[in-house]
Short mmCIF file of C-alpha atoms in Angstrom, two decimals:
data_model
loop_
_atom_site.label_atom_id
_atom_site.label_comp_id
_atom_site.label_asym_id
_atom_site.label_seq_id
_atom_site.Cartn_x
_atom_site.Cartn_y
_atom_site.Cartn_z
CA MET A 907 0.12 0.17 0.06
CA ASP A 908 1.24 3.31 -1.18
CA PHE A 909 1.14 7.04 -0.67
CA PHE A 910 -1.36 7.51 -2.92
CA ASP A 911 -3.68 4.59 -1.54
CA VAL A 912 -3.42 5.86 2.08
CA ILE A 913 -4.17 9.35 0.46
CA GLY A 914 -7.60 7.89 -1.69
CA LEU A 915 -8.65 5.69 1.15
CA LEU A 916 -8.79 8.48 3.97
CA THR A 917 -10.62 10.60 1.46
CA ALA A 918 -12.68 8.19 0.60
CA ALA A 919 -13.58 7.74 4.49
CA VAL A 920 -14.12 11.24 4.84
CA ALA A 921 -16.77 11.27 2.23
CA ALA A 922 -18.43 7.83 3.40
CA GLY A 923 -18.66 9.60 6.39
CA TRP A 924 -20.01 12.57 5.12
CA VAL A 925 -22.82 10.61 3.09
CA ASP A 926 -23.51 8.40 5.99
CA ALA A 927 -24.36 11.07 8.34
CA VAL A 928 -26.52 12.77 6.01
CA VAL A 929 -28.70 9.73 4.76
CA GLY A 930 -26.16 6.91 4.70
CA GLY A 931 -24.83 4.69 1.85
CA GLY A 932 -21.30 5.59 3.09
CA GLY A 933 -20.12 1.80 2.71
CA VAL A 934 -20.95 2.03 -0.87
CA LEU A 935 -18.19 4.40 -1.23
CA LEU A 936 -15.69 3.04 0.91
CA ILE A 937 -15.28 -0.59 0.67
CA PRO A 938 -14.75 -0.54 -3.33
CA VAL A 939 -12.04 1.69 -2.56
CA LEU A 940 -10.80 -0.29 0.58
CA LEU A 941 -10.92 -3.48 -2.20
CA LEU A 942 -8.80 -1.97 -4.74
CA SER A 943 -6.51 -0.67 -2.41
CA PHE A 944 -5.87 -3.99 -0.52
CA PRO A 945 -7.01 -6.62 -3.87
CA HIS A 946 -6.22 -9.81 -2.21
CA LEU A 947 -8.56 -8.62 1.14
CA PRO A 948 -11.61 -11.30 1.43
CA PRO A 949 -14.74 -9.57 1.09
CA ALA A 950 -15.42 -10.37 4.93
CA THR A 951 -12.93 -8.60 6.42
CA ALA A 952 -13.03 -5.58 3.99
CA LEU A 953 -17.20 -5.44 5.42
CA GLY A 954 -15.69 -6.23 8.75
CA THR A 955 -13.28 -3.68 8.42
CA ASN A 956 -15.14 -0.67 7.35
CA LYS A 957 -17.41 -1.45 10.55
CA ILE A 958 -15.33 0.13 12.58
CA ALA A 959 -15.37 3.10 10.29
CA ALA A 960 -19.26 3.34 10.05
CA ILE A 961 -19.97 2.98 14.16
CA THR A 962 -17.44 5.53 14.86
CA GLY A 963 -18.90 7.92 12.16
CA THR A 964 -22.42 7.03 12.76
CA ALA A 965 -21.66 7.69 16.12
CA THR A 966 -20.20 10.73 15.77
CA ALA A 967 -23.22 11.97 13.89
CA ALA A 968 -26.02 10.60 16.30
CA ALA A 969 -24.27 12.68 18.90
CA MET A 970 -23.91 16.13 17.22
CA TYR A 971 -27.96 15.26 15.95
CA ALA A 972 -28.61 14.91 19.70
CA ARG A 973 -27.52 17.84 20.62
CA ARG A 974 -29.69 19.99 17.81
CA THR A 975 -32.74 18.14 17.57
CA VAL A 976 -35.37 15.86 19.80
CA LEU A 977 -34.99 13.16 19.36
CA ASP A 978 -38.10 10.70 20.77
CA ARG A 979 -36.33 8.22 22.97
CA LYS A 980 -39.26 6.04 23.85
CA ILE A 981 -38.87 5.08 20.51
CA LEU A 982 -35.14 5.24 19.90
CA VAL A 983 -34.00 3.37 23.19
CA PRO A 984 -36.42 0.18 22.09
CA ALA A 985 -35.47 0.31 18.59
CA ALA A 986 -31.22 0.53 18.85
CA ALA A 987 -31.66 -2.56 21.91
CA CYS A 988 -33.08 -4.86 18.97
CA ALA A 989 -31.00 -3.46 16.26
CA VAL A 990 -27.84 -4.88 18.35
CA PRO A 991 -28.78 -8.12 17.78
CA ALA A 992 -30.36 -7.61 14.58
CA GLY A 993 -27.39 -6.42 12.97
CA ALA A 994 -25.04 -9.09 14.78
CA LEU A 995 -27.80 -11.74 12.73
CA GLY A 996 -27.52 -10.26 10.18
CA ALA A 997 -23.92 -11.09 9.78
CA LEU A 998 -24.08 -14.32 10.73
CA SER A 999 -26.33 -15.11 8.28
CA ALA A 1000 -24.03 -12.93 5.27
CA ALA A 1001 -21.56 -15.85 4.77
CA THR A 1002 -25.13 -17.84 3.75
CA VAL A 1003 -27.37 -16.24 2.00
CA PRO A 1004 -26.18 -14.96 -1.68
CA THR A 1005 -26.85 -11.10 -1.99
CA ALA A 1006 -27.18 -11.34 -6.18
CA TYR A 1007 -30.07 -12.79 -5.12
CA PHE A 1008 -31.97 -10.07 -3.41
CA ARG A 1009 -30.11 -7.58 -4.94
CA PRO A 1010 -32.41 -6.53 -7.60
CA VAL A 1011 -35.31 -6.29 -4.93
CA ILE A 1012 -32.97 -3.68 -3.13
CA MET A 1013 -33.06 -1.87 -6.58
CA VAL A 1014 -36.61 -1.92 -7.43
CA LEU A 1015 -37.58 -0.56 -3.72
CA LEU A 1016 -34.33 2.27 -3.59
CA ILE A 1017 -35.62 3.68 -7.11
CA SER A 1018 -39.82 3.28 -5.88
CA VAL A 1019 -38.17 5.73 -2.76
CA ALA A 1020 -36.64 7.96 -5.28
CA LEU A 1021 -39.37 8.31 -7.49
CA PHE A 1022 -41.85 8.68 -4.50
CA VAL A 1023 -39.66 11.55 -2.84
CA ALA A 1024 -39.08 12.99 -6.28
CA LEU A 1025 -42.63 13.65 -7.42
CA ARG A 1026 -43.66 14.49 -3.67
CA PRO A 1027 -41.78 17.25 -3.30
CA ASN A 1028 -43.54 18.56 0.57
CA PHE A 1029 -42.90 14.60 1.75
CA GLY A 1030 -40.02 14.80 4.70
CA THR A 1031 -39.59 18.98 4.45
CA GLN A 1032 -42.99 20.07 6.42
CA PRO A 1033 -44.72 18.46 9.03
CA LEU A 1034 -46.95 16.07 8.26
CA ALA A 1035 -50.77 16.14 10.01
CA ARG A 1036 -51.19 12.94 11.27
CA GLU A 1037 -51.44 10.98 14.57
CA VAL A 1038 -48.65 9.12 15.91
CA THR A 1039 -50.46 5.90 16.81
CA ARG A 1040 -49.09 3.43 19.26
CA ARG A 1041 -49.48 1.28 16.43
CA ARG A 1042 -47.46 3.42 14.11
CA ARG A 1043 -44.45 3.26 16.92
CA VAL A 1044 -44.48 -0.51 17.77
CA ILE A 1045 -44.56 -0.80 13.74
CA ALA A 1046 -41.54 2.09 13.60
CA VAL A 1047 -39.38 0.33 16.45
CA LEU A 1048 -40.03 -3.01 14.56
CA LEU A 1049 -39.43 -2.39 10.78
CA GLY A 1050 -36.23 -0.02 12.24
CA GLY A 1051 -34.68 -2.17 14.71
CA CYS A 1052 -35.02 -5.96 13.92
CA VAL A 1053 -35.99 -5.56 10.27
CA VAL A 1054 -33.80 -3.06 8.70
CA GLY A 1055 -31.35 -4.00 12.03
CA PHE A 1056 -30.91 -7.00 10.40
CA TYR A 1057 -30.34 -6.13 6.69
CA ASP A 1058 -27.87 -3.98 7.80
CA GLY A 1059 -25.87 -6.44 8.99
CA LEU A 1060 -26.72 -9.39 6.05
CA PHE A 1061 -25.99 -6.14 2.88
CA GLY A 1062 -26.26 -2.94 3.85
CA PRO A 1063 -26.83 -0.57 1.23
CA GLY A 1064 -29.66 2.04 1.45
CA VAL A 1065 -30.32 1.25 5.50
CA GLY A 1066 -30.24 5.21 5.88
CA THR A 1067 -32.10 5.74 3.38
CA PHE A 1068 -34.97 2.79 4.21
CA LEU A 1069 -34.77 3.94 7.78
CA ILE A 1070 -35.49 7.92 6.92
CA ILE A 1071 -38.21 6.83 4.62
CA SER A 1072 -39.68 4.49 7.27
CA PHE A 1073 -39.97 6.85 10.22
CA THR A 1074 -40.79 10.03 8.11
CA THR A 1075 -43.81 8.09 7.58
CA LEU A 1076 -44.55 6.10 10.26
CA LEU A 1077 -44.10 9.29 12.98
CA ALA A 1078 -44.99 12.49 10.52
CA THR A 1079 -41.02 13.60 11.55
CA GLN A 1080 -39.36 15.89 8.90
CA PHE A 1081 -36.31 14.58 6.72
CA LEU A 1082 -33.59 16.34 9.27
CA GLU A 1083 -35.60 14.27 12.52
CA SER A 1084 -35.77 11.06 10.20
CA ALA A 1085 -32.15 11.53 9.69
CA ALA A 1086 -31.22 11.81 12.95
CA MET A 1087 -33.07 9.18 14.51
CA SER A 1088 -31.45 7.00 11.92
CA LYS A 1089 -28.11 6.81 12.97
CA VAL A 1090 -28.76 5.55 16.08
CA ILE A 1091 -30.54 2.98 14.92
CA ASN A 1092 -27.58 2.40 12.59
CA ALA A 1093 -24.51 2.83 14.70
CA SER A 1094 -26.35 0.02 17.24
CA SER A 1095 -26.64 -2.34 13.97
CA ASN A 1096 -23.41 -1.56 13.03
CA LEU A 1097 -22.27 -2.61 16.88
CA GLY A 1098 -23.60 -6.00 16.48
CA ALA A 1099 -22.44 -6.84 13.19
CA LEU A 1100 -18.85 -5.47 14.13
CA VAL A 1101 -18.87 -7.79 17.26
CA VAL A 1102 -19.73 -10.75 15.14
CA PHE A 1103 -17.13 -9.50 12.07
CA ALA A 1104 -13.86 -9.33 15.63
CA VAL A 1105 -15.23 -12.85 16.56
CA GLN A 1106 -14.89 -14.15 13.04
CA GLY A 1107 -11.17 -12.51 13.25
CA ASN A 1108 -12.72 -10.33 10.13
CA VAL A 1109 -11.25 -6.96 11.15
CA LEU A 1110 -8.15 -5.46 10.78
CA TRP A 1111 -8.38 -2.85 13.62
CA THR A 1112 -5.06 -1.04 12.81
CA LEU A 1113 -6.58 -0.17 9.15
CA GLY A 1114 -10.29 0.29 10.42
CA LEU A 1115 -9.20 2.81 12.88
CA GLY A 1116 -7.30 4.52 10.41
CA MET A 1117 -10.33 4.99 8.18
CA ALA A 1118 -12.37 5.84 10.74
CA VAL A 1119 -10.22 9.13 11.74
CA GLY A 1120 -11.48 9.92 8.01
CA ASN A 1121 -14.71 9.07 8.80
CA VAL A 1122 -15.32 10.58 11.84
CA THR A 1123 -14.19 14.64 10.24
CA GLY A 1124 -16.68 13.78 7.47
CA ALA A 1125 -19.61 12.46 9.67
CA MET A 1126 -18.91 15.93 11.45
CA ILE A 1127 -18.86 17.79 8.68
CA GLY A 1128 -21.76 15.93 7.46
CA SER A 1129 -24.42 16.33 10.52
CA ARG A 1130 -23.16 20.56 10.49
CA MET A 1131 -24.33 20.76 7.18
CA ALA A 1132 -27.73 18.77 7.29
CA LEU A 1133 -28.12 20.84 10.98
CA LYS A 1134 -27.48 23.90 9.11
CA LYS A 1135 -29.20 23.38 5.89
CA GLY A 1136 -32.39 21.49 6.46
CA SER A 1137 -34.76 18.89 5.77
CA GLY A 1138 -34.45 20.06 1.83
CA PHE A 1139 -31.12 19.65 1.94
CA VAL A 1140 -31.62 16.09 3.18
CA ARG A 1141 -33.91 15.26 1.36
CA THR A 1142 -31.51 16.43 -2.35
CA VAL A 1143 -29.13 14.25 -0.85
CA LEU A 1144 -30.66 11.23 -0.51
CA VAL A 1145 -32.52 10.76 -3.78
CA LEU A 1146 -29.06 11.88 -5.31
CA VAL A 1147 -27.49 9.11 -2.92
CA VAL A 1148 -30.07 6.67 -4.22
CA ILE A 1149 -29.45 7.62 -7.54
CA GLY A 1150 -25.73 6.50 -7.04
CA MET A 1151 -26.39 3.32 -5.41
CA VAL A 1152 -28.86 1.98 -7.73
CA THR A 1153 -26.30 2.49 -10.20
CA LYS A 1154 -23.51 1.01 -8.35
CA MET A 1155 -25.70 -1.84 -7.17
CA ALA A 1156 -26.64 -2.09 -11.02
CA PHE A 1157 -22.87 -2.31 -12.15
CA ASP A 1158 -22.03 -5.14 -9.52
CA GLN A 1159 -25.06 -7.09 -11.26
CA PHE A 1160 -24.48 -7.07 -14.73
CA ALA A 1161 -21.09 -6.07 -15.41
#
């Protein structure tokens, strides 16, 4: 690994941290660069090492959001508690579930999300006049903590997007508040997955901690920009990131 590989990896880590802090999806940027820098690195080790950067970045973003936004702890605490074991279970299942089979499904879901958001300009940028019932709260906990948490450990792309859309729809929050909540869940599922990868010996700690420095830097910049610019900014970035993720997944699927 030469000097330019180091610079490229750190740059990718900063960019990934920025994307993760705003809407999620930074792994789509960082993991390919990691594999390019270390072409003989097993995919499981790349995923495990990336989790160090991901968890530090999302935790940093969550802390910064918590200072400036109101987070519903009655939802976040149980959802985060569910996300840890769900993320671990997803990571355990990753070796046995071929991602090529469900990648097209995720692509269709992401395209649907992008179209839905693009065609509804007020969605997520203005408060929804909707009663948040107990049933909606329970669904938000189960969907965000268990289902999406499991998916994060299993595969990952689009986790932030799915969480933001789920919380905005179910809890009538704006994109900024939904993004803040998603960081807590994402950090929790990353923690569960990281434990599994570490036990399996699929984590390069020194490399991961180095990437974490860049990821935290990007997360601080991204969360500050999101807090300053608001839900409209988050909405725009979400659509752009979804387009990028779908393009990357289509290339992986059909190239």
